[in-house]
Amino acid sequence: MAAGLGRAAEACVGQVVLPGDLLLLPAHYDEDGEGERLRLSAGAAPVGRLLCGPGLRRSGAGLLVTKCGLLRHRPAGPGAYWVDSQQKRYVPVKGDHVIGIVTAKAGDVFKLDVGGSEPASLSYLAFEGATKRNRPNVQVGDLIYGQFLVANKDMEPEMVCIDSSGKSSGMGIIGQDGFLFKVSLGLIRKLLAPKCEIIQELSQLYPFELVLGMNGRIWVKAKTVQQTLIIVNILEASEYMTAEQRRQALAKLSGN
């Protein structure tokens, strides 16, 4: 696609972009050969790198839009561009933390349903402290919280339950006595935002445990079944309620 047909990426932030649109980056950004990551050229000040997120693909000196949605930009830290879209099916992305359901055991590998077009694989050695003799007790039907180590269109997704230092960091088998439900991918991104108001307000209502997966799955557990279901209903309805409506609902539940 000719560069003249593209638009400046910075000018499109917050606007609707369509598949096939070409977003041009400032001249001081250059490829580093990895396809999805950009960095500053040697002649520019070393202020970090720019990540290409979901809905975008590298194309010459710019980014090619692959999904319809709103263009978002994070300037701080490793800067990033991505497309905020309301897609229904989750597409695995390397580094995403998700909740998977164990569907089968195949030798030394577990197969997990992660809501994508194909199951993900998880090695029994991808748990903290796991060895050939000390295998994790994983059964079909168990819920696993982990992250994608491999996720691209040409290979089967591969999950792990350890970070780069070999620690679980909260990942692993999720308890069986909670409640698992599914919400839209847009709501998940909202709930995972730093200092999310919805989570902060709910935490003042009841004490509960919460696991959020980027694949739209949420696991929650409160002290009683009734409290668990109340939290589930509020989380599901929060996508369609205004902040004031949500506060009124929480105030009624708390008796204020």
PDB file of C-alpha atoms in Angstrom:
ATOM      1  CA  MET A   1       0.000   0.000   0.000  1.00  0.00           C
ATOM      2  CA  ALA A   2       1.381   3.403  -0.900  1.00  0.00           C
ATOM      3  CA  ALA A   3       2.474   5.606   1.985  1.00  0.00           C
ATOM      4  CA  GLY A   4       0.428   8.480   0.603  1.00  0.00           C
ATOM      5  CA  LEU A   5      -2.793   6.546   1.284  1.00  0.00           C
ATOM      6  CA  GLY A   6      -2.051   6.228   4.987  1.00  0.00           C
ATOM      7  CA  ARG A   7      -2.994   8.455   7.892  1.00  0.00           C
ATOM      8  CA  ALA A   8      -0.861   9.554  10.832  1.00  0.00           C
ATOM      9  CA  ALA A   9      -1.417   7.117  13.694  1.00  0.00           C
ATOM     10  CA  GLU A  10      -1.370   9.872  16.330  1.00  0.00           C
ATOM     11  CA  ALA A  11      -4.193  11.727  14.544  1.00  0.00           C
ATOM     12  CA  CYS A  12      -6.396   8.602  14.516  1.00  0.00           C
ATOM     13  CA  VAL A  13      -6.270   7.825  18.250  1.00  0.00           C
ATOM     14  CA  GLY A  14      -9.824   7.567  19.586  1.00  0.00           C
ATOM     15  CA  GLN A  15     -11.294   7.305  16.080  1.00  0.00           C
ATOM     16  CA  VAL A  16     -12.838   4.317  14.310  1.00  0.00           C
ATOM     17  CA  VAL A  17     -10.390   2.459  12.056  1.00  0.00           C
ATOM     18  CA  LEU A  18     -11.265  -0.224   9.511  1.00  0.00           C
ATOM     19  CA  PRO A  19      -9.422  -3.326   8.241  1.00  0.00           C
ATOM     20  CA  GLY A  20      -7.011  -2.293   5.484  1.00  0.00           C
ATOM     21  CA  ASP A  21      -6.327   1.195   6.873  1.00  0.00           C
ATOM     22  CA  LEU A  22      -2.639   2.104   6.949  1.00  0.00           C
ATOM     23  CA  LEU A  23      -1.451   4.089   9.970  1.00  0.00           C
ATOM     24  CA  LEU A  24       1.815   5.943   9.480  1.00  0.00           C
ATOM     25  CA  LEU A  25       4.301   6.281  12.334  1.00  0.00           C
ATOM     26  CA  PRO A  26       6.678   9.198  12.935  1.00  0.00           C
ATOM     27  CA  ALA A  27       9.916   8.932  10.965  1.00  0.00           C
ATOM     28  CA  HIS A  28      12.012   8.170  14.063  1.00  0.00           C
ATOM     29  CA  TYR A  29      10.372   4.770  14.547  1.00  0.00           C
ATOM     30  CA  ASP A  30      12.026   1.839  12.792  1.00  0.00           C
ATOM     31  CA  GLU A  31      11.616  -1.937  12.599  1.00  0.00           C
ATOM     32  CA  ASP A  32      13.758  -4.201  14.729  1.00  0.00           C
ATOM     33  CA  GLY A  33      13.029  -7.312  12.678  1.00  0.00           C
ATOM     34  CA  GLU A  34      10.640  -8.979  15.125  1.00  0.00           C
ATOM     35  CA  GLY A  35       7.506  -8.001  13.249  1.00  0.00           C
ATOM     36  CA  GLU A  36       5.386  -6.925  16.206  1.00  0.00           C
ATOM     37  CA  ARG A  37       7.766  -4.643  18.067  1.00  0.00           C
ATOM     38  CA  LEU A  38       9.081  -1.259  17.042  1.00  0.00           C
ATOM     39  CA  ARG A  39      11.952   0.659  18.521  1.00  0.00           C
ATOM     40  CA  LEU A  40      13.628   3.975  18.077  1.00  0.00           C
ATOM     41  CA  SER A  41      16.335   4.160  15.438  1.00  0.00           C
ATOM     42  CA  ALA A  42      19.955   4.521  16.492  1.00  0.00           C
ATOM     43  CA  GLY A  43      19.976   8.221  15.650  1.00  0.00           C
ATOM     44  CA  ALA A  44      17.133   9.075  18.024  1.00  0.00           C
ATOM     45  CA  ALA A  45      17.058   9.412  21.777  1.00  0.00           C
ATOM     46  CA  PRO A  46      16.631   6.015  23.512  1.00  0.00           C
ATOM     47  CA  VAL A  47      13.228   6.656  25.126  1.00  0.00           C
ATOM     48  CA  GLY A  48      11.950   3.089  24.782  1.00  0.00           C
ATOM     49  CA  ARG A  49      10.120   0.953  22.264  1.00  0.00           C
ATOM     50  CA  LEU A  50       6.675   0.879  20.718  1.00  0.00           C
ATOM     51  CA  LEU A  51       4.525  -2.266  20.855  1.00  0.00           C
ATOM     52  CA  CYS A  52       2.039  -3.255  18.171  1.00  0.00           C
ATOM     53  CA  GLY A  53      -1.054  -4.621  19.911  1.00  0.00           C
ATOM     54  CA  PRO A  54      -4.193  -6.560  18.902  1.00  0.00           C
ATOM     55  CA  GLY A  55      -5.878  -5.466  15.688  1.00  0.00           C
ATOM     56  CA  LEU A  56      -2.689  -4.166  14.084  1.00  0.00           C
ATOM     57  CA  ARG A  57       0.117  -5.643  11.992  1.00  0.00           C
ATOM     58  CA  ARG A  58       3.452  -4.257  10.836  1.00  0.00           C
ATOM     59  CA  SER A  59       3.429  -2.991   7.251  1.00  0.00           C
ATOM     60  CA  GLY A  60       6.556  -1.235   6.015  1.00  0.00           C
ATOM     61  CA  ALA A  61       6.852   2.123   7.774  1.00  0.00           C
ATOM     62  CA  GLY A  62       3.465   1.885   9.432  1.00  0.00           C
ATOM     63  CA  LEU A  63       0.764  -0.287  10.965  1.00  0.00           C
ATOM     64  CA  LEU A  64      -1.931  -2.127   8.995  1.00  0.00           C
ATOM     65  CA  VAL A  65      -5.332  -2.355  10.673  1.00  0.00           C
ATOM     66  CA  THR A  66      -6.770  -5.901  10.764  1.00  0.00           C
ATOM     67  CA  LYS A  67      -9.860  -5.320  12.953  1.00  0.00           C
ATOM     68  CA  CYS A  68     -12.636  -2.737  13.070  1.00  0.00           C
ATOM     69  CA  GLY A  69     -12.699  -0.639  16.242  1.00  0.00           C
ATOM     70  CA  LEU A  70     -11.329   2.395  18.067  1.00  0.00           C
ATOM     71  CA  LEU A  71      -7.595   3.065  17.857  1.00  0.00           C
ATOM     72  CA  ARG A  72      -5.969   3.332  21.280  1.00  0.00           C
ATOM     73  CA  HIS A  73      -2.508   4.565  22.244  1.00  0.00           C
ATOM     74  CA  ARG A  74      -0.447   4.228  25.418  1.00  0.00           C
ATOM     75  CA  PRO A  75       2.426   6.727  25.359  1.00  0.00           C
ATOM     76  CA  ALA A  76       3.999   5.841  28.729  1.00  0.00           C
ATOM     77  CA  GLY A  77       6.558   3.099  29.354  1.00  0.00           C
ATOM     78  CA  PRO A  78       6.817   0.850  26.333  1.00  0.00           C
ATOM     79  CA  GLY A  79       4.379   2.800  24.162  1.00  0.00           C
ATOM     80  CA  ALA A  80       1.702   0.822  22.366  1.00  0.00           C
ATOM     81  CA  TYR A  81      -0.974   1.095  19.708  1.00  0.00           C
ATOM     82  CA  TRP A  82      -3.936  -1.298  19.577  1.00  0.00           C
ATOM     83  CA  VAL A  83      -7.506  -1.526  18.275  1.00  0.00           C
ATOM     84  CA  ASP A  84     -10.269  -1.667  20.879  1.00  0.00           C
ATOM     85  CA  SER A  85     -12.883  -3.866  19.200  1.00  0.00           C
ATOM     86  CA  GLN A  86     -15.996  -5.723  20.350  1.00  0.00           C
ATOM     87  CA  GLN A  87     -15.112  -9.073  18.826  1.00  0.00           C
ATOM     88  CA  LYS A  88     -16.869 -12.115  20.251  1.00  0.00           C
ATOM     89  CA  ARG A  89     -14.260 -14.830  19.710  1.00  0.00           C
ATOM     90  CA  TYR A  90     -11.011 -14.543  21.608  1.00  0.00           C
ATOM     91  CA  VAL A  91      -7.795 -14.735  19.579  1.00  0.00           C
ATOM     92  CA  PRO A  92      -4.771 -15.869  21.669  1.00  0.00           C
ATOM     93  CA  VAL A  93      -2.047 -13.267  22.094  1.00  0.00           C
ATOM     94  CA  LYS A  94       1.420 -13.995  23.480  1.00  0.00           C
ATOM     95  CA  GLY A  95       1.665 -12.858  27.103  1.00  0.00           C
ATOM     96  CA  ASP A  96      -2.105 -12.757  27.722  1.00  0.00           C
ATOM     97  CA  HIS A  97      -3.305 -14.243  31.011  1.00  0.00           C
ATOM     98  CA  VAL A  98      -6.357 -16.439  30.445  1.00  0.00           C
ATOM     99  CA  ILE A  99      -8.577 -19.003  32.167  1.00  0.00           C
ATOM    100  CA  GLY A 100      -8.576 -22.378  30.436  1.00  0.00           C
ATOM    101  CA  ILE A 101     -10.624 -25.529  31.022  1.00  0.00           C
ATOM    102  CA  VAL A 102      -8.760 -28.847  30.869  1.00  0.00           C
ATOM    103  CA  THR A 103     -10.450 -31.005  28.240  1.00  0.00           C
ATOM    104  CA  ALA A 104      -7.971 -33.872  27.803  1.00  0.00           C
ATOM    105  CA  LYS A 105      -4.615 -35.380  28.771  1.00  0.00           C
ATOM    106  CA  ALA A 106      -2.326 -36.309  25.901  1.00  0.00           C
ATOM    107  CA  GLY A 107       0.876 -37.866  27.202  1.00  0.00           C
ATOM    108  CA  ASP A 108       2.849 -35.174  29.000  1.00  0.00           C
ATOM    109  CA  VAL A 109       0.609 -32.384  27.719  1.00  0.00           C
ATOM    110  CA  PHE A 110      -2.800 -31.142  28.819  1.00  0.00           C
ATOM    111  CA  LYS A 111      -5.274 -29.745  26.280  1.00  0.00           C
ATOM    112  CA  LEU A 112      -7.197 -26.659  27.358  1.00  0.00           C
ATOM    113  CA  ASP A 113     -10.265 -24.906  26.000  1.00  0.00           C
ATOM    114  CA  VAL A 114      -9.408 -21.200  26.039  1.00  0.00           C
ATOM    115  CA  GLY A 115     -12.318 -19.968  23.944  1.00  0.00           C
ATOM    116  CA  GLY A 116     -10.280 -19.684  20.744  1.00  0.00           C
ATOM    117  CA  SER A 117     -10.554 -21.515  17.450  1.00  0.00           C
ATOM    118  CA  GLU A 118      -8.369 -24.384  18.710  1.00  0.00           C
ATOM    119  CA  PRO A 119      -7.304 -25.775  22.103  1.00  0.00           C
ATOM    120  CA  ALA A 120      -4.100 -24.703  23.814  1.00  0.00           C
ATOM    121  CA  SER A 121      -1.425 -27.078  25.109  1.00  0.00           C
ATOM    122  CA  LEU A 122       0.058 -26.998  28.608  1.00  0.00           C
ATOM    123  CA  SER A 123       3.027 -29.140  29.634  1.00  0.00           C
ATOM    124  CA  TYR A 124       2.986 -30.732  33.079  1.00  0.00           C
ATOM    125  CA  LEU A 125       6.457 -29.187  33.591  1.00  0.00           C
ATOM    126  CA  ALA A 126       5.028 -25.664  33.115  1.00  0.00           C
ATOM    127  CA  PHE A 127       4.056 -25.457  36.810  1.00  0.00           C
ATOM    128  CA  GLU A 128       6.164 -24.146  39.683  1.00  0.00           C
ATOM    129  CA  GLY A 129       8.213 -26.960  41.231  1.00  0.00           C
ATOM    130  CA  ALA A 130       7.024 -29.548  38.715  1.00  0.00           C
ATOM    131  CA  THR A 131       9.421 -32.377  37.794  1.00  0.00           C
ATOM    132  CA  LYS A 132       9.080 -35.780  36.142  1.00  0.00           C
ATOM    133  CA  ARG A 133       8.514 -37.310  39.584  1.00  0.00           C
ATOM    134  CA  ASN A 134       6.565 -34.431  41.107  1.00  0.00           C
ATOM    135  CA  ARG A 135       3.734 -33.919  38.641  1.00  0.00           C
ATOM    136  CA  PRO A 136       0.885 -31.470  39.268  1.00  0.00           C
ATOM    137  CA  ASN A 137      -2.489 -33.015  40.110  1.00  0.00           C
ATOM    138  CA  VAL A 138      -4.438 -31.762  37.094  1.00  0.00           C
ATOM    139  CA  GLN A 139      -7.686 -33.470  36.122  1.00  0.00           C
ATOM    140  CA  VAL A 140     -10.045 -33.088  33.153  1.00  0.00           C
ATOM    141  CA  GLY A 141     -12.503 -30.299  33.978  1.00  0.00           C
ATOM    142  CA  ASP A 142     -10.063 -28.309  36.140  1.00  0.00           C
ATOM    143  CA  LEU A 143      -9.756 -24.568  35.623  1.00  0.00           C
ATOM    144  CA  ILE A 144      -6.246 -23.298  34.899  1.00  0.00           C
ATOM    145  CA  TYR A 145      -5.083 -19.686  35.077  1.00  0.00           C
ATOM    146  CA  GLY A 146      -1.977 -19.186  32.963  1.00  0.00           C
ATOM    147  CA  GLN A 147      -0.386 -17.120  30.242  1.00  0.00           C
ATOM    148  CA  PHE A 148       0.451 -17.748  26.602  1.00  0.00           C
ATOM    149  CA  LEU A 149       4.088 -18.495  25.854  1.00  0.00           C
ATOM    150  CA  VAL A 150       3.398 -19.156  22.160  1.00  0.00           C
ATOM    151  CA  ALA A 151       0.475 -17.654  20.256  1.00  0.00           C
ATOM    152  CA  ASN A 152       0.485 -17.047  16.523  1.00  0.00           C
ATOM    153  CA  LYS A 153      -1.630 -18.034  13.539  1.00  0.00           C
ATOM    154  CA  ASP A 154       0.796 -20.753  12.374  1.00  0.00           C
ATOM    155  CA  MET A 155       1.265 -22.687  15.628  1.00  0.00           C
ATOM    156  CA  GLU A 156      -0.853 -24.272  18.328  1.00  0.00           C
ATOM    157  CA  PRO A 157      -1.179 -21.928  21.355  1.00  0.00           C
ATOM    158  CA  GLU A 158       1.031 -22.964  24.255  1.00  0.00           C
ATOM    159  CA  MET A 159       0.344 -21.965  27.863  1.00  0.00           C
ATOM    160  CA  VAL A 160       2.523 -21.922  30.982  1.00  0.00           C
ATOM    161  CA  CYS A 161       1.751 -21.367  34.662  1.00  0.00           C
ATOM    162  CA  ILE A 162       5.134 -19.882  35.582  1.00  0.00           C
ATOM    163  CA  ASP A 163       6.810 -16.566  34.891  1.00  0.00           C
ATOM    164  CA  SER A 164      10.317 -16.008  33.510  1.00  0.00           C
ATOM    165  CA  SER A 165      11.858 -16.748  36.916  1.00  0.00           C
ATOM    166  CA  GLY A 166      10.007 -20.060  37.334  1.00  0.00           C
ATOM    167  CA  LYS A 167       7.539 -18.746  39.938  1.00  0.00           C
ATOM    168  CA  SER A 168       3.789 -19.257  39.728  1.00  0.00           C
ATOM    169  CA  SER A 169       2.956 -15.573  40.395  1.00  0.00           C
ATOM    170  CA  GLY A 170      -0.649 -16.485  41.153  1.00  0.00           C
ATOM    171  CA  MET A 171      -1.034 -18.816  38.170  1.00  0.00           C
ATOM    172  CA  GLY A 172      -2.027 -22.468  38.354  1.00  0.00           C
ATOM    173  CA  ILE A 173      -5.121 -24.523  39.220  1.00  0.00           C
ATOM    174  CA  ILE A 174      -8.141 -22.462  40.297  1.00  0.00           C
ATOM    175  CA  GLY A 175     -10.339 -23.677  43.159  1.00  0.00           C
ATOM    176  CA  GLN A 176     -13.387 -25.743  42.261  1.00  0.00           C
ATOM    177  CA  ASP A 177     -15.896 -24.065  44.615  1.00  0.00           C
ATOM    178  CA  GLY A 178     -16.174 -20.716  42.830  1.00  0.00           C
ATOM    179  CA  PHE A 179     -18.317 -19.606  39.897  1.00  0.00           C
ATOM    180  CA  LEU A 180     -17.045 -19.317  36.318  1.00  0.00           C
ATOM    181  CA  PHE A 181     -18.856 -17.136  33.793  1.00  0.00           C
ATOM    182  CA  LYS A 182     -18.140 -15.324  30.544  1.00  0.00           C
ATOM    183  CA  VAL A 183     -18.380 -11.643  29.613  1.00  0.00           C
ATOM    184  CA  SER A 184     -17.447  -9.612  26.550  1.00  0.00           C
ATOM    185  CA  LEU A 185     -13.807  -8.959  25.748  1.00  0.00           C
ATOM    186  CA  GLY A 186     -14.484  -5.228  26.014  1.00  0.00           C
ATOM    187  CA  LEU A 187     -15.690  -5.550  29.622  1.00  0.00           C
ATOM    188  CA  ILE A 188     -12.664  -7.658  30.542  1.00  0.00           C
ATOM    189  CA  ARG A 189     -10.315  -4.927  29.303  1.00  0.00           C
ATOM    190  CA  LYS A 190     -12.257  -2.399  31.385  1.00  0.00           C
ATOM    191  CA  LEU A 191     -12.050  -4.570  34.526  1.00  0.00           C
ATOM    192  CA  LEU A 192      -8.312  -5.157  34.047  1.00  0.00           C
ATOM    193  CA  ALA A 193      -7.566  -1.441  33.813  1.00  0.00           C
ATOM    194  CA  PRO A 194      -5.479  -0.066  36.721  1.00  0.00           C
ATOM    195  CA  LYS A 195      -7.637   1.221  39.595  1.00  0.00           C
ATOM    196  CA  CYS A 196     -10.854  -0.017  37.988  1.00  0.00           C
ATOM    197  CA  GLU A 197     -13.782   1.697  39.758  1.00  0.00           C
ATOM    198  CA  ILE A 198     -16.048  -1.339  39.361  1.00  0.00           C
ATOM    199  CA  ILE A 199     -13.646  -3.641  41.237  1.00  0.00           C
ATOM    200  CA  GLN A 200     -12.932  -1.022  43.912  1.00  0.00           C
ATOM    201  CA  GLU A 201     -16.658  -0.477  44.597  1.00  0.00           C
ATOM    202  CA  LEU A 202     -17.375  -4.225  44.711  1.00  0.00           C
ATOM    203  CA  SER A 203     -14.525  -4.801  47.175  1.00  0.00           C
ATOM    204  CA  GLN A 204     -16.325  -2.523  49.651  1.00  0.00           C
ATOM    205  CA  LEU A 205     -19.495  -4.614  49.398  1.00  0.00           C
ATOM    206  CA  TYR A 206     -18.232  -8.142  50.176  1.00  0.00           C
ATOM    207  CA  PRO A 207     -14.838  -9.823  50.529  1.00  0.00           C
ATOM    208  CA  PHE A 208     -14.289 -12.084  47.528  1.00  0.00           C
ATOM    209  CA  GLU A 209     -11.678 -13.730  45.322  1.00  0.00           C
ATOM    210  CA  LEU A 210     -11.559 -12.810  41.646  1.00  0.00           C
ATOM    211  CA  VAL A 211      -9.649 -14.150  38.631  1.00  0.00           C
ATOM    212  CA  LEU A 212      -9.931 -12.295  35.318  1.00  0.00           C
ATOM    213  CA  GLY A 213      -8.913 -13.876  32.017  1.00  0.00           C
ATOM    214  CA  MET A 214      -8.224 -11.879  28.877  1.00  0.00           C
ATOM    215  CA  ASN A 215     -10.326 -14.471  27.027  1.00  0.00           C
ATOM    216  CA  GLY A 216     -13.504 -13.090  28.641  1.00  0.00           C
ATOM    217  CA  ARG A 217     -13.747 -15.619  31.469  1.00  0.00           C
ATOM    218  CA  ILE A 218     -14.152 -14.585  35.099  1.00  0.00           C
ATOM    219  CA  TRP A 219     -13.944 -16.788  38.194  1.00  0.00           C
ATOM    220  CA  VAL A 220     -15.335 -15.392  41.442  1.00  0.00           C
ATOM    221  CA  LYS A 221     -15.795 -16.763  44.936  1.00  0.00           C
ATOM    222  CA  ALA A 222     -17.349 -15.049  47.969  1.00  0.00           C
ATOM    223  CA  LYS A 223     -18.197 -16.336  51.445  1.00  0.00           C
ATOM    224  CA  THR A 224     -21.658 -17.563  50.447  1.00  0.00           C
ATOM    225  CA  VAL A 225     -23.321 -18.662  47.221  1.00  0.00           C
ATOM    226  CA  GLN A 226     -25.731 -15.722  47.478  1.00  0.00           C
ATOM    227  CA  GLN A 227     -22.901 -13.178  47.728  1.00  0.00           C
ATOM    228  CA  THR A 228     -21.096 -14.864  44.840  1.00  0.00           C
ATOM    229  CA  LEU A 229     -24.167 -14.620  42.595  1.00  0.00           C
ATOM    230  CA  ILE A 230     -24.714 -10.955  43.525  1.00  0.00           C
ATOM    231  CA  ILE A 231     -21.154 -10.115  42.469  1.00  0.00           C
ATOM    232  CA  VAL A 232     -21.601 -12.101  39.245  1.00  0.00           C
ATOM    233  CA  ASN A 233     -24.806 -10.220  38.396  1.00  0.00           C
ATOM    234  CA  ILE A 234     -23.228  -6.820  39.084  1.00  0.00           C
ATOM    235  CA  LEU A 235     -20.163  -7.622  36.979  1.00  0.00           C
ATOM    236  CA  GLU A 236     -22.344  -8.820  34.088  1.00  0.00           C
ATOM    237  CA  ALA A 237     -24.612  -5.757  34.287  1.00  0.00           C
ATOM    238  CA  SER A 238     -21.755  -3.239  34.707  1.00  0.00           C
ATOM    239  CA  GLU A 239     -21.149  -3.256  30.948  1.00  0.00           C
ATOM    240  CA  TYR A 240     -24.546  -1.654  30.372  1.00  0.00           C
ATOM    241  CA  MET A 241     -24.910   0.480  33.526  1.00  0.00           C
ATOM    242  CA  THR A 242     -23.644   3.994  34.049  1.00  0.00           C
ATOM    243  CA  ALA A 243     -21.398   4.706  37.029  1.00  0.00           C
ATOM    244  CA  GLU A 244     -24.323   6.328  38.883  1.00  0.00           C
ATOM    245  CA  GLN A 245     -26.658   3.379  38.241  1.00  0.00           C
ATOM    246  CA  ARG A 246     -23.970   1.009  39.509  1.00  0.00           C
ATOM    247  CA  ARG A 247     -23.467   3.030  42.693  1.00  0.00           C
ATOM    248  CA  GLN A 248     -27.220   3.070  43.353  1.00  0.00           C
ATOM    249  CA  ALA A 249     -27.406  -0.712  42.957  1.00  0.00           C
ATOM    250  CA  LEU A 250     -24.466  -1.216  45.317  1.00  0.00           C
ATOM    251  CA  ALA A 251     -25.968   1.210  47.838  1.00  0.00           C
ATOM    252  CA  LYS A 252     -29.218  -0.821  47.921  1.00  0.00           C
ATOM    253  CA  LEU A 253     -27.284  -4.055  48.466  1.00  0.00           C
ATOM    254  CA  SER A 254     -25.182  -2.561  51.270  1.00  0.00           C
ATOM    255  CA  GLY A 255     -28.296  -1.093  52.949  1.00  0.00           C
ATOM    256  CA  ASN A 256     -27.153   2.540  52.706  1.00  0.00           C
TER     257      ASN A 256
END
